[in-house]
Amino acid sequence: MITPKTLLLSAVALTSTTTAQVYQTPGRSKDAYSYTQPEDTVILGQYGHSEPVYPSPPARDGGAWEQAVKKAKAFVSELTLEEKALMVTGQAGPCVGNIYPIERLNFTGLCFQDGPASLRTADFVSVFEAGVTIASSWDKTMMYNRALAMGREFRAKGAHIALAPAVGPMGRSAYSGRNWEGFSPDPYLSGVAMEESVLGFQDAGVQATAKHYIFNEQEILRNPVRYENGTVQYEAISSNVDDRTAHELYLWPFANAARAHVAAFMCSYQRINGSYGCQNSKTLNGYLKTELGFQGYVMSDWYGTHSGVASIEAGLDLDMPGHIIGRALIDDGQAYSSYFGGNITVGVNNGTIDTDRLDDMITRVLTPYYALHQDEGYPSVDPSIVPLNTFSLPNTWLREWNLTGPSRRDVRDNHGDLIRKHAAASTILLKNKDKALPLKAPKSIAVFGNDAGEVTEGPLNQAQFEFGTQAIGGGSGAGLFTYLVSPLEAIKARGRQDGALVEFWLNNTLVLNRDASAWAQTPLPNKPDVCLVFLKGWAAEAADRESLHLDWSGDELVESVASTCNNTVVVTHSSGINVLPWAEHPNVTAILLAHYPGQESGNSLVDVLYGDVNPSGHLPYTIAYNATDYNAPLVTAINTTGKDDWQSYFNEKLETDYRYFDAHDIDVRYEFGFGLSYTTFALSDLSVAKLDEKADINSQPEERSVEPGGNPALWEVLYTAKVAVHNSGDVRGSAVPQLYVSFPASTPSGTPPRQLRGFDKKELGPGERGTVTFNLMRRDLSYWDVNTQKWLIPTGEFTIHVGFSSRDLPEQKTFTVVKE
Ligand SMILES: *[C@@H]1O[C@H](CO)[C@@H](O)[C@H](O)[C@H]1NC(C)=O
Ligand SMILES: *[C@@H]1O[C@H](CO)[C@@H](O)[C@H](O)[C@H]1NC(C)=O
Ligand SMILES: *[C@@H]1O[C@H](CO)[C@@H](O)[C@H](O)[C@H]1NC(C)=O
Ligand SMILES: *[C@@H]1O[C@H](CO)[C@@H](O)[C@H](O)[C@H]1NC(C)=O
Ligand SMILES: *[C@@H]1O[C@H](CO)[C@@H](O)[C@H](O)[C@H]1NC(C)=O
Ligand SMILES: *[C@@H]1O[C@H](CO)[C@@H](O)[C@H](O)[C@H]1NC(C)=O
Ligand SMILES: *[C@@H]1O[C@H](CO)[C@@H](O)[C@H](O)[C@H]1NC(C)=O
Ligand SMILES: *[C@@H]1O[C@H](CO)[C@@H](O)[C@H](O)[C@H]1NC(C)=O
Ligand SMILES: *[C@@H]1O[C@H](CO)[C@@H](O)[C@H](O)[C@H]1NC(C)=O
Ligand SMILES: *[C@@H]1O[C@H](CO)[C@@H](O)[C@H](O)[C@H]1NC(C)=O
Ligand SMILES: *[C@@H]1O[C@H](CO)[C@@H](O)[C@H](O)[C@H]1NC(C)=O
């Protein structure tokens, strides 16, 4: 999904040796990093082909949605051909996506709204913490409660469908501009977060959308580029991914979404093995509708449909948004008219579109609507969102929309408290020298950095801004703040309780331009007890990051402050991976990563700084020493002029993030899963037991009929592992024990040394002991076998490792699942 403003931004005319758009990082030059595809690149090679999987599997009768399917089919049988065309094609209306009402049948239409952290085009809604933030909590209950609360807001504003949660991009590259909308480069952590989020939204009665399906791992060239006359100059980048990597990494979390009965999937912009994401029959008909047994509908990303009949046959059910946005340009600089809509009518009449397939498309669109009882009296669309939806202002609508409900509905309830609690629990403490934190009622506090204060450019940030705290990113994942508690505001409020002196310097340039000692001496008579340095990192849809350093000369700011302040605490508000070159500076006593915390930013941070909340966040990715240590580069430029030449080969296969660093024994600064607490924890007594002692476990899963999520046998718990956790310190806190699996030597090569397959969060008082149980399902102990096209459990010895990060794994046990 794209917003009109970013559309225009990214409608760049690219010339023959092309460098695509990236966000500049003000205050520093680009990383040495960039990847130009050399001239001798083999275009496609073995990937020049995506296996055809036809016909598109129809939604089945029976199963959990049986009644809903019946209702949907009964409705479809009443429709005229023109109405059918409208049911599978969006139109201009009050929401970012709209299906028009059919009054004759009492169908009041469907409203689709962004996005993954807030209802973006609405007033009086909450801006929640971003996906990467909640992933850092490693707290399943919070993941669920966040989505439940968000879902209630969507519903009360009249949105039937939330365009969330996101897990594409998953984070193959640290540089992708949208990683923060999703959760983690780890498929297991992302899978759990997807499942909890889908359940949360849908328990609120709102349809969730698993997006962007699939391999949508970079923004650069995500859409085709055209000449001014409309001819395609470059087709979108093609993600070329082998079948095993597809299953074990990128498809994995989407399988969790399907299993949670997600209503919709949104197919992605880019190509896959040379074929566009919304017309790739292998990923839509094959992986999704056959293997994962998905019973809902596939909608296109906005303007991501590139054909009519071909897309329909490949499994696309709904074209979005289906209309031209006023006179605005789309991503690739081209106005758009639907391949669906009127073309559906023509296609059915001339025999190229099969009526059964069309009926199935509508049945799929309506089944979740009935399954979630959205036909039984749903809140109307709040009229106050209309002027905020610049996608389709009323003068572009083809017809009236019933906007009779109350306007400016405040749907925020007490969600601010929840957001504050979640963001605090998601804050990651990376360093805490000599117990610098929690603060002990300091009398003199110095605050530095343009990330500390109020945002000075309004409540909805769609472009990088210098002054003000970064609490969410840009693009369709953004949010419109009714209020935003800045760190400075919260620190001042808290400092007042202790009678503290709070001074602040918010202009990074000013601090850096002055003699380093000057700010520390004047006007303070004494040196501050603590110096808090706030840094930020911007990221947004439609562009990738060009640097892993913090923005606005953040590194230099830390060095400058720390050169004269021996108690420098650094806080970052950023989209994800940043290298932290000052981390070992002796005067940098503490480091906190808060990511994008949402509207309660300052309060949640002060809760952690002062110890009202004991930090328990853990990294959902790896922080390497140097940017150049990361693998899997984005394709940022090509050196040739062929129309098909933008190609991204996922040659690292399963080795992304910690899997790569572990496989190659590369030292990192802070490893995946790492996070400190104000207390200490110890683990002991790891045990592992087969759930059914007597059962023989086969390598192959029993062939059971597919349900949403795939063969149900894959989701059966085979083993449980238990470990004792002890809070060995003197304050209450939450531990995050993590379980990693090492596969037996018989597993095909390329298997990462250790893979996350379980985690839990356990709150313990000082001295308290508890037990954590991990359920290992068949899928957790299997690899995808490309020959049999099945998940197989390998023979030989497994090792499970349990600890508090991917490199702190004190407890181990071995066991054999399948006999030789
Ligand atoms: C790109 O093309 C230029 C000019 O032909 C050449 O000098 C350069 O080496 C090429 N770079 C790569 C990475 O192929
Ligand atoms: C893409 O091509 C690779 C290599 O031939 C193959 O393993 C994979 O299954 C293909 N994926 C799709 C979605 O076509
Ligand atoms: C539409 O609703 C009205 C009023 O509730 C009802 O009388 C009518 O039968 C409904 N029509 C259909 C087609 O369900
Ligand atoms: C469109 O413009 C490009 C670049 O100028 C040119 O190569 C191409 O032939 C044009 N196509 C049409 C249909 O005019
Ligand atoms: C059919 O699709 C083409 C291509 O998008 C578009 O130009 C045309 O307007 C469509 N026709 C109808 C009747 O919608
Ligand atoms: C039938 O209609 C479709 C539009 O949906 C068009 O693409 C196709 O060329 C038409 N085929 C014939 C044989 O007229
Ligand atoms: C419009 O919405 C209101 C409130 O939801 C409802 O009472 C009314 O029947 C609707 N009117 C039409 C024409 O759908
Ligand atoms: C920030 O400080 C620099 C250097 O003193 C100055 O040029 C700039 O105008 C300041 N910015 C603002 C918004 O005051
Ligand atoms: C640490 O701070 C002290 C002032 O408290 C300063 O004298 C010293 O040079 C700083 N250390 C470094 C490495 O910058
Ligand atoms: C910082 O320096 C002051 C003296 O300037 C000293 O009293 C204090 O203990 C030092 N703090 C740390 C954390 O080293
Ligand atoms: C980081 O990169 C710099 C410059 O390439 C190099 O000097 C340094 O040794 C690297 N550090 C580590 C820990 O790899």
mmCIF file of C-alpha atoms and ligand atoms in Angstrom, residues 467 507 509-510 513, ligand 8:
data_model
loop_
_atom_site.group_PDB
_atom_site.id
_atom_site.type_symbol
_atom_site.label_atom_id
_atom_site.label_comp_id
_atom_site.label_asym_id
_atom_site.label_seq_id
_atom_site.Cartn_x
_atom_site.Cartn_y
_atom_site.Cartn_z
ATOM 1 C CA PHE A 467 13.046 18.200 15.290
ATOM 2 C CA ASN A 507 19.853 21.017 18.113
ATOM 3 C CA THR A 509 24.279 20.758 14.901
ATOM 4 C CA LEU A 510 24.624 23.272 17.677
ATOM 5 C CA ASN A 513 29.585 22.853 16.465
HETATM 6 C C1 LIG B 8 20.795 24.581 14.892
HETATM 7 O O1 LIG B 8 22.103 25.018 15.122
HETATM 8 C C2 LIG B 8 22.777 25.403 13.954
HETATM 9 C C3 LIG B 8 24.219 25.683 14.328
HETATM 10 O O2 LIG B 8 24.267 26.636 15.343
HETATM 11 C C4 LIG B 8 22.090 26.582 13.320
HETATM 12 O O3 LIG B 8 22.733 26.936 12.119
HETATM 13 C C5 LIG B 8 20.640 26.225 13.049
HETATM 14 O O4 LIG B 8 19.942 27.341 12.565
HETATM 15 C C6 LIG B 8 19.983 25.709 14.297
HETATM 16 N N1 LIG B 8 18.655 25.264 13.962
HETATM 17 C C7 LIG B 8 17.574 25.782 14.525
HETATM 18 C C8 LIG B 8 16.255 25.248 14.026
HETATM 19 O O5 LIG B 8 17.631 26.605 15.381
#
